[in-house]
Amino acid sequence: MNDGFDDEQDSSRIQSDVPSRAPDLSPQQREIRQNLEAIGPEIAAYYLDGIKILHGTDLETAASLLAHIAREIDGGLRDILSSDQAKANIQNQLTEEVLTKLGNYSELKERKGHTASILAALGIDDALVLLSTDDVRVNFAIRWINVSTQFHRFAHRHGAWRVPRDREEFEGLWYEFEGILSNLVGSFLDLLSRLDRICAYEEPTQEIRSTLPNLLGSEERRAYFFRKLEFLTWLEPLKEDGWFDPDRNPMPQESPDQPGYYYSPRWHALEYVVRISTHPECPAHILVDIIDAITDESRERIDNGRTDLDTVKIIGTLPTDRIKPQHITFIADALKSNQKYGLMEQEIGQTILPKLLDGRKLELTLALLTIMLEIEFVEPDLRTLMDDYWIEDALKRHGRAIANLCGIAAADIALVQIRKIADANRFKVNFIKRVESDLSQLSHPDYAELIVSFTSALFRFAAPDSIEQTVQVLLQDPHAIIRRIAFKAITDHYSNLKHLFWEWEGNPLDEIELKPEMYELIQTNNYAFSEGEMEQILQWIESTQD
């Protein structure tokens, strides 16, 4: 019985019903196919099959099949052009405001990963760029997202009992997608491919150096090129060609949707310098030239927080003998900037400070310490230039090394800031229950408690004969917290400084504000009191009870 399913009849049907030749392609479609072939034969094959389906007349589920193919092409390109790290970075920034700018929020919030991969593929890694209205990448991203996020509606069944969707329902979307592909794999991808080839040169030829400004005329291509460039040998030619000149430092940009709010664009060329500055063979003199130009105090400062952070990172890689006072001054300006990035404080405390300490650079260390501990008055209170967390981290890590190198000079710097606090708001220091000279005993202290403890630790680490005169002067200071620090120093060096206590004029127990440190001194050292000293203590106690 011939039921229409025997091998011979089935084979004959395939040959007669399915066209064997490729459909006629328009010039745009030929270019898209050719460029997709350069990326991967599979993606190109999907595209060609999509065109066959588009021109076919005998497929009742053509809309669904086209949608599936479009999804495969779209997903393949996103995988090629974006990395997991880049996608994760931008996905974390996709707030409701950003997603609303990109399209339908209720739909995009369910497809953040998809959206993030498109943005990463286009080199968009900062959500603030997405809120801009004049970035060509943003407009292209919106087009791509709008088209590709509709594919799933056609790819899946919309009800087994319903009539299949007509091919015409998807045709408009397919042609829009072809427009996306034409731009994506045409001139844009071609330029990226050229940049890939250039990045592979270990050293740039003069022809390449001459052509580079034209090739890197757009933000996205500069970002792509300098992220890909890895060779140290490019550093000097790029410097000679002016890519690291301070004039190239991008100015802060005002957000069009948030008037008065500015963001710091990336200086992509300098990011390359940051990356290769850690190379063991990186020429220090070139790094110094770059940094000296950026930190030149005669130039008008460009307040770009990203550039400041990158500059500080490069300073942290310099040999100790190449770090200059102007570099430290730059760090101060960067910390005072409204565009400041938090990671800068970590770089200062964990890289630059220990480098200066290890190199025994006393003056530079004191200059940096002054900046790290500095406070300024901002209505309605005082604030530190550095975040308290990073100050605490730096002082706990390097307090002993600071004491060994700087001695009382460091304490003098801290005492200036303590007096500022006491003058502005004495309650901040009066509420310190007890002066602690062991920083490890502090748990998340506020700045006042931290700097008081740090100062006390400096006295504890110091040689007693080097601090005697200073302590004697501090015992007469009008600020009670300063006198308390002096008393704590006597306690920590009792055998050498006890005469400063016993020579006290009047009854020290009458000094109510000094009570915590006074009682600690007596409690800690009473075993060493002579009989006469014990009688003196009893007399003072009786006197206070009268």
Short mmCIF file of C-alpha atoms in Angstrom, two decimals, residues 7 19 28 48 55 70-71 76-77 135 186 193 202 221 234 251 256 259 264 270 272 274 284 295 304 318 465 513 530:
data_model
loop_
_atom_site.label_atom_id
_atom_site.label_comp_id
_atom_site.label_asym_id
_atom_site.label_seq_id
_atom_site.Cartn_x
_atom_site.Cartn_y
_atom_site.Cartn_z
CA ASP A 7 11.21 6.44 0.87
CA PRO A 19 13.99 25.26 -3.75
CA GLN A 28 22.25 45.25 1.40
CA LEU A 48 20.43 32.98 4.44
CA HIS A 55 10.50 34.52 0.22
CA ALA A 70 16.45 36.10 14.20
CA ARG A 71 16.97 35.10 17.83
CA GLY A 76 25.26 34.85 18.41
CA LEU A 77 26.31 38.43 17.73
CA ASP A 135 25.29 59.60 21.98
CA GLY A 186 28.87 46.68 8.25
CA SER A 193 38.05 44.41 12.89
CA GLU A 202 53.74 44.79 18.72
CA ARG A 221 36.19 53.13 18.93
CA TRP A 234 53.05 51.35 22.24
CA MET A 251 35.60 67.56 30.89
CA PRO A 256 20.62 66.10 30.25
CA PRO A 259 20.36 69.29 35.43
CA SER A 264 33.10 62.02 34.61
CA LEU A 270 45.02 56.89 30.21
CA TYR A 272 45.76 51.88 28.93
CA VAL A 274 47.11 52.38 34.14
CA ALA A 284 59.32 54.92 34.76
CA THR A 295 49.57 67.24 37.89
CA ASN A 304 37.34 64.54 36.24
CA LEU A 318 56.14 54.84 40.37
CA ASP A 465 62.80 61.10 76.21
CA GLU A 513 37.31 65.89 82.48
CA SER A 530 56.01 54.36 96.95
#
